[in-house]
Structures are given as C-alpha cells and as structure tokens.
PDB file of C-alpha atoms in Angstrom:
ATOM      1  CA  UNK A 184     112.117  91.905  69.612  1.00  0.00           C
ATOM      2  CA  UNK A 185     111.681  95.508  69.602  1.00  0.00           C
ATOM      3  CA  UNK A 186     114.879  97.485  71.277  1.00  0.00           C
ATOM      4  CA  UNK A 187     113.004  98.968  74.258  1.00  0.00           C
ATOM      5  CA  UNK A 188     112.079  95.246  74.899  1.00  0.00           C
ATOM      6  CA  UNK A 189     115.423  93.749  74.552  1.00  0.00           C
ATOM      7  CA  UNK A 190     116.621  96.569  77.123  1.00  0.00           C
ATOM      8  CA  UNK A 191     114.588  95.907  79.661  1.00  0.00           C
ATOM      9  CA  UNK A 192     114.866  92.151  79.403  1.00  0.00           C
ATOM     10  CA  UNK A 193     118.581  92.567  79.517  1.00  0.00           C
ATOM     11  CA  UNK A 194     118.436  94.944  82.471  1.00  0.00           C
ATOM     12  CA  UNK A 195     116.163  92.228  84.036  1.00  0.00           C
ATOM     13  CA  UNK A 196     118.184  88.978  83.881  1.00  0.00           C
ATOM     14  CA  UNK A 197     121.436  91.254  84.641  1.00  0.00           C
ATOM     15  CA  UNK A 198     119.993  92.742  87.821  1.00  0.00           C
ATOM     16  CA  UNK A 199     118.332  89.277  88.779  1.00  0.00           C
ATOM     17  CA  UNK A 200     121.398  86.946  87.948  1.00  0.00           C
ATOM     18  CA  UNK A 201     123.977  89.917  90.140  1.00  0.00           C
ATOM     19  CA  UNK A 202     120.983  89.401  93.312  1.00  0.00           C
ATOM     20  CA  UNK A 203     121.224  85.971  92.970  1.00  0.00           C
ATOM     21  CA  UNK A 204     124.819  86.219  93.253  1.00  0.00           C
ATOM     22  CA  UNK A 205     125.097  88.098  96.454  1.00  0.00           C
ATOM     23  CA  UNK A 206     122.294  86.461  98.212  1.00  0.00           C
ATOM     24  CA  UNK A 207     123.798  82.380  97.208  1.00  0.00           C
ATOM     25  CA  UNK A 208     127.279  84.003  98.594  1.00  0.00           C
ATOM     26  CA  UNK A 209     126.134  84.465 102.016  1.00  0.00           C
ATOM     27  CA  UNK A 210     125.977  82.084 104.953  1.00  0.00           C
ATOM     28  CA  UNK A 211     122.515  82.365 105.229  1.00  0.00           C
ATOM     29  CA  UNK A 212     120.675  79.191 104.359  1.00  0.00           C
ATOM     30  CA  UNK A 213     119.306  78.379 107.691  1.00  0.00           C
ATOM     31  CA  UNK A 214     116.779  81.474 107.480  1.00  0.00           C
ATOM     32  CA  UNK A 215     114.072  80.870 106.039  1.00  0.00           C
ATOM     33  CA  UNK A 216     113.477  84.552 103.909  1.00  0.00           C
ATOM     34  CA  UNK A 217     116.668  84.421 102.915  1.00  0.00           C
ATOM     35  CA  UNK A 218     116.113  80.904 100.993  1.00  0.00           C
ATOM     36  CA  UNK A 219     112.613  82.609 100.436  1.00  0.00           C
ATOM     37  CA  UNK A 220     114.457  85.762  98.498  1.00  0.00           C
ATOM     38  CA  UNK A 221     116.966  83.322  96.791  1.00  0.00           C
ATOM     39  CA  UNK A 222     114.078  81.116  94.874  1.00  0.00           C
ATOM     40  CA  UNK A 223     112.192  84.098  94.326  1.00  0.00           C
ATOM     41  CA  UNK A 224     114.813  85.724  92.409  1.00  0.00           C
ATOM     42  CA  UNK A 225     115.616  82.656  90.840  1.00  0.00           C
ATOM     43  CA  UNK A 226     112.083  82.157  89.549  1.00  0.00           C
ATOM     44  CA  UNK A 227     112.231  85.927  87.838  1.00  0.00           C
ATOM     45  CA  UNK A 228     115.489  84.855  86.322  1.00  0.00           C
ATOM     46  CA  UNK A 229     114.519  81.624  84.901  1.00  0.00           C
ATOM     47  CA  UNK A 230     110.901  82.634  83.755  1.00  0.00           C
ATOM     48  CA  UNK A 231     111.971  86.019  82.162  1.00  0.00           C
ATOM     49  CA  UNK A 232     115.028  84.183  80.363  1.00  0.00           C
ATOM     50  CA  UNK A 233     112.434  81.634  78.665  1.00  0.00           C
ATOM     51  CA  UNK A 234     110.525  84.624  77.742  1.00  0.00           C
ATOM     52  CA  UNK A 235     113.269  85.861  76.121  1.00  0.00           C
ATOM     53  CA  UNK A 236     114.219  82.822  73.877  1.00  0.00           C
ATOM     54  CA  UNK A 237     110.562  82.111  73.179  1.00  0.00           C
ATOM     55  CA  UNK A 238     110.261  86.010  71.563  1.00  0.00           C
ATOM     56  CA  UNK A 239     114.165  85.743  70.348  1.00  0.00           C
ATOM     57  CA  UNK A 240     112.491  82.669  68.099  1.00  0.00           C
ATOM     58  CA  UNK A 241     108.777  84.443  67.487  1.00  0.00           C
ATOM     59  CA  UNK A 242     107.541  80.762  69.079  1.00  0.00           C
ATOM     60  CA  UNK A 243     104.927  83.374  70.846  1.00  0.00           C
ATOM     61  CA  UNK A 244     102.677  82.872  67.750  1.00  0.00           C
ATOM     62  CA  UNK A 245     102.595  79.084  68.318  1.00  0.00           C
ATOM     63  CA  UNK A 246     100.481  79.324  71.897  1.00  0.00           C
ATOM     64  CA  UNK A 247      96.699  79.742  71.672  1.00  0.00           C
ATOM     65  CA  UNK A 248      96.426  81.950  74.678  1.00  0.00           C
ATOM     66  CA  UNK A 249      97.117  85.560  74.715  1.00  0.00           C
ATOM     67  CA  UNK A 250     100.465  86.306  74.775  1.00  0.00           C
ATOM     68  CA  UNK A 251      99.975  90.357  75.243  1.00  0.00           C
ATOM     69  CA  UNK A 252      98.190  89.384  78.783  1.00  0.00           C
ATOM     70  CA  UNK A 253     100.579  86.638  79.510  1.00  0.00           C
ATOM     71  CA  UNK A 254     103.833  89.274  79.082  1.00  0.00           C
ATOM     72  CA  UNK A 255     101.951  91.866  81.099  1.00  0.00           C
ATOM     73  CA  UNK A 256     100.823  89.348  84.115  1.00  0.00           C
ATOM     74  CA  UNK A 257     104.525  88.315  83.633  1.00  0.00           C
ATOM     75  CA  UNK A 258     105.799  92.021  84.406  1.00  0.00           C
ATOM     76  CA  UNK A 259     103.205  92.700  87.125  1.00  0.00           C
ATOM     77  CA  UNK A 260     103.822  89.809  88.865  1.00  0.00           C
ATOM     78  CA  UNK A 261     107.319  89.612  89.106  1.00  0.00           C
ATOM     79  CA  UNK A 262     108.156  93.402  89.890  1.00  0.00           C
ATOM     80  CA  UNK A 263     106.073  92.646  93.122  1.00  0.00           C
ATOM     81  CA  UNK A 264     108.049  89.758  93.727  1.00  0.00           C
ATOM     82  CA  UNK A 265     111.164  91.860  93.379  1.00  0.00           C
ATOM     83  CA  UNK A 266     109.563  94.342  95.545  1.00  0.00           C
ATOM     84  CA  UNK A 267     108.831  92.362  98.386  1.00  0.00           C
ATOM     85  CA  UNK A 268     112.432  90.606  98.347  1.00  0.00           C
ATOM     86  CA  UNK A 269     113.445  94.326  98.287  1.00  0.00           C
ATOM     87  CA  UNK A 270     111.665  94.742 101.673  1.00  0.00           C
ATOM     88  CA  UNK A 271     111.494  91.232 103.079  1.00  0.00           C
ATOM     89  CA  UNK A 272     115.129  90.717 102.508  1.00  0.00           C
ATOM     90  CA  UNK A 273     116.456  93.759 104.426  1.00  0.00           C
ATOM     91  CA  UNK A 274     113.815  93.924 106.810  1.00  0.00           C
ATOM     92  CA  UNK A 275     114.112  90.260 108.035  1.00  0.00           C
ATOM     93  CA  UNK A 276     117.691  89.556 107.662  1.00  0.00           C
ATOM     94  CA  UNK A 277     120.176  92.159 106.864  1.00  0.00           C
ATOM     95  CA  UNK A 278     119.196  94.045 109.698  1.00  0.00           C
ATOM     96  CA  UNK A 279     120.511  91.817 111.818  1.00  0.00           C
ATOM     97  CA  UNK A 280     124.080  91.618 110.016  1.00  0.00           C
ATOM     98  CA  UNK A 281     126.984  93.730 111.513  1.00  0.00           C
ATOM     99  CA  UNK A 282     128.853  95.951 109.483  1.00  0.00           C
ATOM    100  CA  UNK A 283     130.608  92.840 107.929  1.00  0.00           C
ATOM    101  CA  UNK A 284     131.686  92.118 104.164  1.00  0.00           C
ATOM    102  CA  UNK A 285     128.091  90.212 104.607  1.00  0.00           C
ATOM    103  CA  UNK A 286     126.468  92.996 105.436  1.00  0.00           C
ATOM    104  CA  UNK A 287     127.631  95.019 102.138  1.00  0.00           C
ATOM    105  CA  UNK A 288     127.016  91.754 100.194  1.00  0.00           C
ATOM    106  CA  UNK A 289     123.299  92.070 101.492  1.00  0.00           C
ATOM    107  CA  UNK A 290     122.599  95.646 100.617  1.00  0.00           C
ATOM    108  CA  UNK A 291     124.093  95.000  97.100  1.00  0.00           C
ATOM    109  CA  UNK A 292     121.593  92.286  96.668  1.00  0.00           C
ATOM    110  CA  UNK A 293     118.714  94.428  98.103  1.00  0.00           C
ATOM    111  CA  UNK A 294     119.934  97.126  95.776  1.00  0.00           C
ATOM    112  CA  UNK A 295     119.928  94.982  92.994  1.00  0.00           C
ATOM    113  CA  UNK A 296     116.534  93.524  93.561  1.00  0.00           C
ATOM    114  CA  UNK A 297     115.407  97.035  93.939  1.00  0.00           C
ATOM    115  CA  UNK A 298     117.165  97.502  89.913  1.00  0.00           C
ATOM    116  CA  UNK A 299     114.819  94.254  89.030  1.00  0.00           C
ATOM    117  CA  UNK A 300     111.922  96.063  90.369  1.00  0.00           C
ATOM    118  CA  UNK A 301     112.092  99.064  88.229  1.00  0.00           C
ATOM    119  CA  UNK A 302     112.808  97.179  85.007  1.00  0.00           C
ATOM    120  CA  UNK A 303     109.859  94.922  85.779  1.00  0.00           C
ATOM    121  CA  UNK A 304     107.510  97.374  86.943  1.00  0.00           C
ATOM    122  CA  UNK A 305     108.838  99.949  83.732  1.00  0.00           C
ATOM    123  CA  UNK A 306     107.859  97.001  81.213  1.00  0.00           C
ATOM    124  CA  UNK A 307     104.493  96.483  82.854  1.00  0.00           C
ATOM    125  CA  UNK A 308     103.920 100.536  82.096  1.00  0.00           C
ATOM    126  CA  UNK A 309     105.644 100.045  78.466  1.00  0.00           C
ATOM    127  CA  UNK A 310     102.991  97.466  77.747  1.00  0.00           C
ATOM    128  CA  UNK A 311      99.990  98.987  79.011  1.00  0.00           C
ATOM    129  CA  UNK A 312     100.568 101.737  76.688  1.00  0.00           C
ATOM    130  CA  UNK A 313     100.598  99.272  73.999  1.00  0.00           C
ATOM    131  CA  UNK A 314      97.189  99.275  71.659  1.00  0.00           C
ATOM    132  CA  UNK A 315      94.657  97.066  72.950  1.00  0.00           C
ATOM    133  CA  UNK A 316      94.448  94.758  69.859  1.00  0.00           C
ATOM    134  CA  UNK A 317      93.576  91.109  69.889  1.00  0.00           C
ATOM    135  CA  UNK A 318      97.084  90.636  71.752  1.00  0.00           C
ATOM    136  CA  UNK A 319      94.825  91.438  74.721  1.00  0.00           C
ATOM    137  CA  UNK A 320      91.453  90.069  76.603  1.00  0.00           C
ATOM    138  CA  UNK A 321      90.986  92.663  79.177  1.00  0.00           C
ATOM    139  CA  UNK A 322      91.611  90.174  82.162  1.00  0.00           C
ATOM    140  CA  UNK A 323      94.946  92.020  83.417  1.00  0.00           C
ATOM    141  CA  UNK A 324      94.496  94.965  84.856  1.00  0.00           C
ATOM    142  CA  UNK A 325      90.624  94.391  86.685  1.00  0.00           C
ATOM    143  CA  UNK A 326      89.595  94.188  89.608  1.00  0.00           C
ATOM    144  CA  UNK A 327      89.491  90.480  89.887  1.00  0.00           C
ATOM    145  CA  UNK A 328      92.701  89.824  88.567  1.00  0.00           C
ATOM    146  CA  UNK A 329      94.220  92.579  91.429  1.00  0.00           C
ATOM    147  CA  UNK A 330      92.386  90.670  93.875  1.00  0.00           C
ATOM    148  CA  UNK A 331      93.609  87.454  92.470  1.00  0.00           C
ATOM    149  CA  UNK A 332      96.970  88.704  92.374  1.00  0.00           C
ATOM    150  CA  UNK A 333      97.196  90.046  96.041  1.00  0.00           C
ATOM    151  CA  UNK A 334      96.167  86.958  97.105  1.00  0.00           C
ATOM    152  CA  UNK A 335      98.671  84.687  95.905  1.00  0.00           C
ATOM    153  CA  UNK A 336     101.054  87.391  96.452  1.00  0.00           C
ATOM    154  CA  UNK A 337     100.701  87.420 100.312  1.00  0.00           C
ATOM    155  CA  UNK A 338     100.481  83.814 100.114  1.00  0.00           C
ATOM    156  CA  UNK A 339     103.691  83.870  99.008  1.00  0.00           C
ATOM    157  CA  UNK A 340     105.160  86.207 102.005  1.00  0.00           C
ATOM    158  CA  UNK A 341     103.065  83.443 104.193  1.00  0.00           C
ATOM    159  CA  UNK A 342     105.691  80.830 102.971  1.00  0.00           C
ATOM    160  CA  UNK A 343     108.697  81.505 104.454  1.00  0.00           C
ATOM    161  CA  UNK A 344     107.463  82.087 108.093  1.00  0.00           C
ATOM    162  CA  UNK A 345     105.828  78.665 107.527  1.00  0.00           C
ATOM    163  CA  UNK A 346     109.164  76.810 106.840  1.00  0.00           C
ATOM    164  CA  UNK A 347     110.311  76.728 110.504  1.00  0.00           C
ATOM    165  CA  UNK A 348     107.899  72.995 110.680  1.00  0.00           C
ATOM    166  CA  UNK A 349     108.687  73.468 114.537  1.00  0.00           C
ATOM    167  CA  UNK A 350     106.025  76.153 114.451  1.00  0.00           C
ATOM    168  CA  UNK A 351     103.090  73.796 114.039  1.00  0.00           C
ATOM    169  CA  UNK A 352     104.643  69.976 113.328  1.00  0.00           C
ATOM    170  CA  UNK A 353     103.185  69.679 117.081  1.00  0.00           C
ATOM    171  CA  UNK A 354      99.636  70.437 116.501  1.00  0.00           C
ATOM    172  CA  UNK A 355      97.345  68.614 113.933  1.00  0.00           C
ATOM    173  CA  UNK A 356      95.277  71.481 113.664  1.00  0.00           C
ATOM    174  CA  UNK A 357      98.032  73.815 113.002  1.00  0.00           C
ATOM    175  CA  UNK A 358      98.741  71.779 110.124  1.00  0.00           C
ATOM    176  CA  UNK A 359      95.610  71.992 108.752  1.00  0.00           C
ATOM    177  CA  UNK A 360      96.696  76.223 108.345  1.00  0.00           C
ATOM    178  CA  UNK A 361      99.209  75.557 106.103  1.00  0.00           C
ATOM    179  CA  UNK A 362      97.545  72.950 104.006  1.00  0.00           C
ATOM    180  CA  UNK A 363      95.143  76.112 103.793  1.00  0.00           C
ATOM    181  CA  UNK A 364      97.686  78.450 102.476  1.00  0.00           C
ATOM    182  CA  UNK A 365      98.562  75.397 100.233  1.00  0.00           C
ATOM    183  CA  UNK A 366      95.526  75.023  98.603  1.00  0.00           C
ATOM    184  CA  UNK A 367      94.339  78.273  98.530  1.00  0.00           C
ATOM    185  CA  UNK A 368      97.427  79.382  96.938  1.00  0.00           C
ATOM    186  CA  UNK A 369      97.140  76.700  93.903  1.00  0.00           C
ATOM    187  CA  UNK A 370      93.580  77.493  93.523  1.00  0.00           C
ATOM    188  CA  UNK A 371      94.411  81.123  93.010  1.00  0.00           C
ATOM    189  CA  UNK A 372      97.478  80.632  90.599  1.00  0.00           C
ATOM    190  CA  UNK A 373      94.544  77.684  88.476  1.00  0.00           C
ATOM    191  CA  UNK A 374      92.009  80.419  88.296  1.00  0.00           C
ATOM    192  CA  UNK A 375      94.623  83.072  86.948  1.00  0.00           C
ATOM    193  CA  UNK A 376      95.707  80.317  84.048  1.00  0.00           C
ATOM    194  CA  UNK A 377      92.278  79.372  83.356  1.00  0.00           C
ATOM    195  CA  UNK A 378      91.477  83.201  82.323  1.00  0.00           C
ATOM    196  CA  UNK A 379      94.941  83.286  80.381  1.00  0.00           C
ATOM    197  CA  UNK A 380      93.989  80.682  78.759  1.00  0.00           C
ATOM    198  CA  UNK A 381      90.514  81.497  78.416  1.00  0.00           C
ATOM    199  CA  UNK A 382      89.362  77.958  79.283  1.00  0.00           C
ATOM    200  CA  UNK A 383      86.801  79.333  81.756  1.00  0.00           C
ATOM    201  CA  UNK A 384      84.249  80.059  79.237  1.00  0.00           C
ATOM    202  CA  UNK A 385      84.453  76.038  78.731  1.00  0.00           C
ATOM    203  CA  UNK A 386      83.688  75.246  82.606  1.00  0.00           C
ATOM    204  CA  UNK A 387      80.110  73.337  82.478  1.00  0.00           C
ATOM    205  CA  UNK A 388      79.001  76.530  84.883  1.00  0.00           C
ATOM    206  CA  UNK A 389      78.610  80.068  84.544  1.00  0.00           C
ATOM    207  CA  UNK A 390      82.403  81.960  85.079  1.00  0.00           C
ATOM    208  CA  UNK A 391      80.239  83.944  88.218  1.00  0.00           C
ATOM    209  CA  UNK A 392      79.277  81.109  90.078  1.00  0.00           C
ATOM    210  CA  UNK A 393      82.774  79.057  89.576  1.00  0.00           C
ATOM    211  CA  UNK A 394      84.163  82.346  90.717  1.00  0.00           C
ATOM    212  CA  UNK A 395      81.790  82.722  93.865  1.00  0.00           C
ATOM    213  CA  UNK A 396      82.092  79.255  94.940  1.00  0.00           C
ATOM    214  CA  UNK A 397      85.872  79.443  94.842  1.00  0.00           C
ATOM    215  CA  UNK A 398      86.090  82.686  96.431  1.00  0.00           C
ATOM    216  CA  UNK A 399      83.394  81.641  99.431  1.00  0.00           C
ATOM    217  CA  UNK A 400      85.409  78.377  99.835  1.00  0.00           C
ATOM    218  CA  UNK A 401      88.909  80.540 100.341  1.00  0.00           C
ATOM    219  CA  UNK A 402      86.537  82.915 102.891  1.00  0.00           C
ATOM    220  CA  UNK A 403      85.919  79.735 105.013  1.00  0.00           C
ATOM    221  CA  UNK A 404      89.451  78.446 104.924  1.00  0.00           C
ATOM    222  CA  UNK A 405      90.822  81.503 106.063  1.00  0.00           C
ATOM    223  CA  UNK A 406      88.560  82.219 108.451  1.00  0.00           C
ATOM    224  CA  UNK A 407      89.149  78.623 110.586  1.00  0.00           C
ATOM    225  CA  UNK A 408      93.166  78.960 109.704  1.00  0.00           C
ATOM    226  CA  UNK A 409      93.279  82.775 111.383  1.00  0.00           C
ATOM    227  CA  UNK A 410      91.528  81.257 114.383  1.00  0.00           C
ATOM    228  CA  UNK A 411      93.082  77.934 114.788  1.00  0.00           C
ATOM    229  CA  UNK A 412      96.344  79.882 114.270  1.00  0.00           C
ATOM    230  CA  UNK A 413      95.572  82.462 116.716  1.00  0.00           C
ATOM    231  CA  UNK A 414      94.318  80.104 119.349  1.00  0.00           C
ATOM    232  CA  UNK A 415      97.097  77.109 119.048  1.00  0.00           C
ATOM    233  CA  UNK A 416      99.954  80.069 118.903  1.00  0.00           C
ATOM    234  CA  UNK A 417      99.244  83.056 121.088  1.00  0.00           C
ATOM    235  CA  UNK A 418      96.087  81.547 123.551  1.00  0.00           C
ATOM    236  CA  UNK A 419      97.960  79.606 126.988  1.00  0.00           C
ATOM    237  CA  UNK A 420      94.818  77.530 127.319  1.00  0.00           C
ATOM    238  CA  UNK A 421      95.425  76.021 124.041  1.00  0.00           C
ATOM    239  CA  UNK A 422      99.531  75.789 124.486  1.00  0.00           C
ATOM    240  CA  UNK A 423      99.896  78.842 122.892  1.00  0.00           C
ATOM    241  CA  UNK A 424     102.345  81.719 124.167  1.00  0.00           C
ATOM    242  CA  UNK A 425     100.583  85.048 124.403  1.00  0.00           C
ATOM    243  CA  UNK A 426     104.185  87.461 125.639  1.00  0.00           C
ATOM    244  CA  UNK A 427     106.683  87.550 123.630  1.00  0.00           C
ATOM    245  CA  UNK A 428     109.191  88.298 126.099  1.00  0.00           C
ATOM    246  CA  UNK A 429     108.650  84.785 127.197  1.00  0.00           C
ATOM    247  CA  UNK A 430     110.207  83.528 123.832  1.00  0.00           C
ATOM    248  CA  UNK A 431     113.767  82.402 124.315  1.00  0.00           C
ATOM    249  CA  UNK A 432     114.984  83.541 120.658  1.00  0.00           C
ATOM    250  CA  UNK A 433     113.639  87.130 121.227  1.00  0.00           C
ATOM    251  CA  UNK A 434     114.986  88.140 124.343  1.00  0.00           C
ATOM    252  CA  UNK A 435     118.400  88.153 123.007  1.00  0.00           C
ATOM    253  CA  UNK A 436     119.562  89.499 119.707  1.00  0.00           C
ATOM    254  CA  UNK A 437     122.136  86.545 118.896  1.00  0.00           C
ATOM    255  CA  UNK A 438     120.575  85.102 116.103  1.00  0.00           C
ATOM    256  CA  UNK A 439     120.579  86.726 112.261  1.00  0.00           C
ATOM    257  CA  UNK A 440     116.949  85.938 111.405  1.00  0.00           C
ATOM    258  CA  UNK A 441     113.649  86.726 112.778  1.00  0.00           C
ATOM    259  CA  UNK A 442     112.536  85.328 116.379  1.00  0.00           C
ATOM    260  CA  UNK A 443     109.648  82.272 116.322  1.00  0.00           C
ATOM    261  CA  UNK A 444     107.327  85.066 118.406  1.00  0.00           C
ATOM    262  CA  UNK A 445     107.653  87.298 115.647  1.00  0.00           C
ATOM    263  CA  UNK A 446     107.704  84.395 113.160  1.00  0.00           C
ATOM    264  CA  UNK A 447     104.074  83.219 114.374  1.00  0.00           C
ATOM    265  CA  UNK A 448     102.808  86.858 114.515  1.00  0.00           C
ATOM    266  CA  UNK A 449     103.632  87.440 110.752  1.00  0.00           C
ATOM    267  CA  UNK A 450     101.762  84.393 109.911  1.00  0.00           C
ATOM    268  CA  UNK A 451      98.789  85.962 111.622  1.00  0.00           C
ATOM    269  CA  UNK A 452      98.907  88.981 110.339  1.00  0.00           C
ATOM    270  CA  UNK A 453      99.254  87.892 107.034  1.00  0.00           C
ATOM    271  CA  UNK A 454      96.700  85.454 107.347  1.00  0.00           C
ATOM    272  CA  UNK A 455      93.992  88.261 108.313  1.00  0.00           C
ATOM    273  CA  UNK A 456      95.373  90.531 105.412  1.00  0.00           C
ATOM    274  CA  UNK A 457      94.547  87.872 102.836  1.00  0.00           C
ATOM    275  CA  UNK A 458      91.204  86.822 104.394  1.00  0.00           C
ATOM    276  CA  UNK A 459      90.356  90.426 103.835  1.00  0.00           C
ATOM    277  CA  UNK A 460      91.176  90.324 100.229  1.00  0.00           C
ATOM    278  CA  UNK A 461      89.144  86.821  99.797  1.00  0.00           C
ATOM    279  CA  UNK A 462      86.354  88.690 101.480  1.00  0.00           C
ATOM    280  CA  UNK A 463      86.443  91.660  99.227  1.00  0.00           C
ATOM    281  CA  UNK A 464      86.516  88.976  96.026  1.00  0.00           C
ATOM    282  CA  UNK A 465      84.014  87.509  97.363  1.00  0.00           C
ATOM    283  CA  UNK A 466      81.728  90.930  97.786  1.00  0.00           C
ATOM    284  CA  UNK A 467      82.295  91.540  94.237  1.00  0.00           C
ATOM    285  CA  UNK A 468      81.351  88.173  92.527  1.00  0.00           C
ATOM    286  CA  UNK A 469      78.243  88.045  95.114  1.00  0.00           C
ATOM    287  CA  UNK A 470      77.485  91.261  92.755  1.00  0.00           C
ATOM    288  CA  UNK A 471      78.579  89.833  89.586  1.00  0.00           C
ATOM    289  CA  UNK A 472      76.081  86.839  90.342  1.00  0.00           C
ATOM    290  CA  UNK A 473      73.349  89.122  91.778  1.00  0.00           C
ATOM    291  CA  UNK A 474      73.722  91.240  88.355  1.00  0.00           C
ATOM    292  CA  UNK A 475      74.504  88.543  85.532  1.00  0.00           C
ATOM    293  CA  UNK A 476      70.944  86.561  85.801  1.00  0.00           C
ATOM    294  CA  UNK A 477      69.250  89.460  85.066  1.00  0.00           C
ATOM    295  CA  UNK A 478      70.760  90.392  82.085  1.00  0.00           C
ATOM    296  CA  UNK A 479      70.859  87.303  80.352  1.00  0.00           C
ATOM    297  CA  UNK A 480      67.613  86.705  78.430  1.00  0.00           C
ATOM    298  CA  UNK A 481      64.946  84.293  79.680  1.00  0.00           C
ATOM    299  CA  UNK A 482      63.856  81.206  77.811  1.00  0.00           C
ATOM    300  CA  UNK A 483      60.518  81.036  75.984  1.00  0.00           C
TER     301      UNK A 483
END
C-alpha cells in the first residue's frame, strides 16, 4: 500500500471509529437519524477496514472484477454518506439539544464525520488522477452510474423517516411506499454490482434494454408511491392531515427529534427528488436504446 493510501485510510477509520464514539455515547436511540447516522458510520468503518486488510495482504489480485472501480465507487460512495450524516445529523437532531455535555458530544461527532468526508472525498480525487489502465472499465464516473448513485443515495435519506412504522402500519397502501423504496433501492445497489462485476454483458438481453426496463419500472413505482403517499398523509378525505399545526408533536418543541408532520413531509419530498432522477435515467437509456440498434450491423 502506497503511503498516500495508507494515510488516508488511517485518517478514515480514525475519524469514523471517534464519530461512532460520540454518536453510541448519547441517549439518542429512540430517533430514528440518529440510529440512521450511527449504522451509516458504522458501515464506512467496517467496509473501509476490510479494504484495508484485503490491500495490507495484496488479496485484491485474487477478485475477477475491477478493483480500481471498486476502490473508487468505494470512496465516492461513502464520502456522500459521510456528508449527509454531516448534515442529517445536525440538522435533525442536534439542533434540538441544549447547550448540554450532549450537545458538545454531537458537534464533535458532526465534526468528525465532516473529517471522514474529506478523507473520503480526497481519495476519490487521488484515484481519479490515477492512469486509466486495465485497473479501470470506465463505469465510475458516467452519467449512469451518477444517476445510479443518487438514487440509492436518497433512498438511503428515505430510510430513517420511514422507521417511525406508526407513519403508515395503518394503511395497506402506505405500505406498499416503502416496499417501493425497498425494492427500488436493491435493484439499484444489483445493477451497480452487475457493472462492477461486469456480468451485464452476460444478461440474455442487450445492457440498453435491461437498463430501460429497470429504469421505466422504478418511474412507475415512484410515481404511485409519491401519490399514495401524498394522498394517505397530507389529503383529509383520505385520513390524511394537510396543517401541520394540527400535529401534536410539532406544536411544542419538547421532543429532541423531528416532528411526524415534518417526518411525512421529508418522505415526500424525497420521494419526488428521486422520481426525478429515475425519470432523467430513464430519458437517457430511452436514447441509448433509440441510438444502439442503429449502429449495430444488420444480418444478411
């Protein structure tokens, strides 16, 4: 391992395992982006110390996928992880601590996952500025991989509003949203492994057409879960609760999390964010399969 490397790796698990630290020392486990931050940054630890042994011990060589586009999807995606604790964290929870020991315990931890971000985000830089030899396929860094990445990524801020079960354990339908985020979330993550492992070339259909139908089938999802969401949460016809000044938890600032009003509006939000994204990945492969028939050459 190359000293630069074994910096930043060390900067990595230091600033992760101190975050970890503060966060799992507060009283704090009944909000849900608190528990949220705490797995997240548990996650970065774990992954980036198996990194470590596996290049400690050159077992790198031993994997027939590309290791140079594993390490950098590695980097990407976990300095946006450590972003988004950076700003979920405080924004959700720490803002609602007094000036307490807790409170200085919780902008340590946001400072530290802040640290994490840096060293994840300056490998991610380090290793684009590697040469592009056969340690690389190309995949990390376009546009569908962004669009790939975004998605799971607000998938993932989706998850901790969606651990209150009180927020839709009464309605079926409401359900049915987050078996959506479920299983659009796991189809995202399979379709980001298949290209690392370049077993999409091996799918008995073209890589366009697997990507449009999987795109297109996200679009739908989405679209019923924003308006089955919407309706069942915010529309009084449906038993929904349009004002949030009628919610009990918001009118009064006693509680250290985020209010169920504002807990439901999140979920929407984020839910129209990502069906954006799908949308836009879905505008692109429409093009990719509009553009790919005509290049390939016809049989005589």
């Amino acid at each position: 391992m190359t000293q630069p490397k074994g910096l930043l790796r060390t900067l990595q698990l230091l600033s992760t395992c101190v975050a970890i630290s503060l966060v799992g020392s507060l009283d704090s486990w009944t909000v849900p982006t608190s528990n949220w931050s705490f797995v997240i940054l548990c996650f970065c630890f774990v992954v980036t110390f198996i990194i470590l042994i596996i290049e400690s011990l050159a077992l790198q060589y031993c994997f027939s996928f590309s290791w140079g586009d594993f390490i950098l999807c590695h980097a990407c995606y976990l300095a946006l992880f450590c972003l988004l604790v950076s700003i979920i964290y405080p924004a959700t929870y720490v803002q609602f601590l007094f000036y307490t020991p807790s409170w200085d315990h919780a902008i340590a931890a946001t400072a530290f996952c802040f640290i994490s971000t840096v060293a994840y985000a300056t490998e991610a830089i380090w290793i684009l500025g590697w040469p592009q030899t056969g340690d690389f396929t190309g995949y990390i860094g376009s546009l569908p991989f962004l669009l790939k990445m975004l998605e799971t990524l607000v998938a993932c801020v989706i998850l901790p509003f969606i651990s209150n079960s009180s927020l839709y354990m009464d309605h079926p339908l409401l359900v049915s949203c987050v078996a959506v985020y479920s299983i659009c979330f796991f189809l995202g993550i399979m379709t980001i492994l298949l290209n690392l492992a370049d077993y999409e070339n091996r799918l008995p259909i073209s890589s366009s057409t697997f990507h449009l139908v999987l795109s297109l089938l996200s679009v739908l999802l989405y679209i019923g879960a924003l308006v089955l969401w919407s309706l069942y949460q915010f529309d009084a016809k449906f038993g929904g609760q349009p004002e949030r000044s009628r919610d009990v938890s918001c009118q009064h600032r006693v509680t250290n999390y985020v209010c169920i009003w504002d807990q439901r509006l999140a979920v929407a939000i984020l839910t129209a964010i990502n069906l954006l994204i799908y949308v836009a990945d879905l505008l692109y492969w429409a093009c990719q399969f509009s553009v790919v028939p005509e290049d390939q050459p016809r049989d005589s």
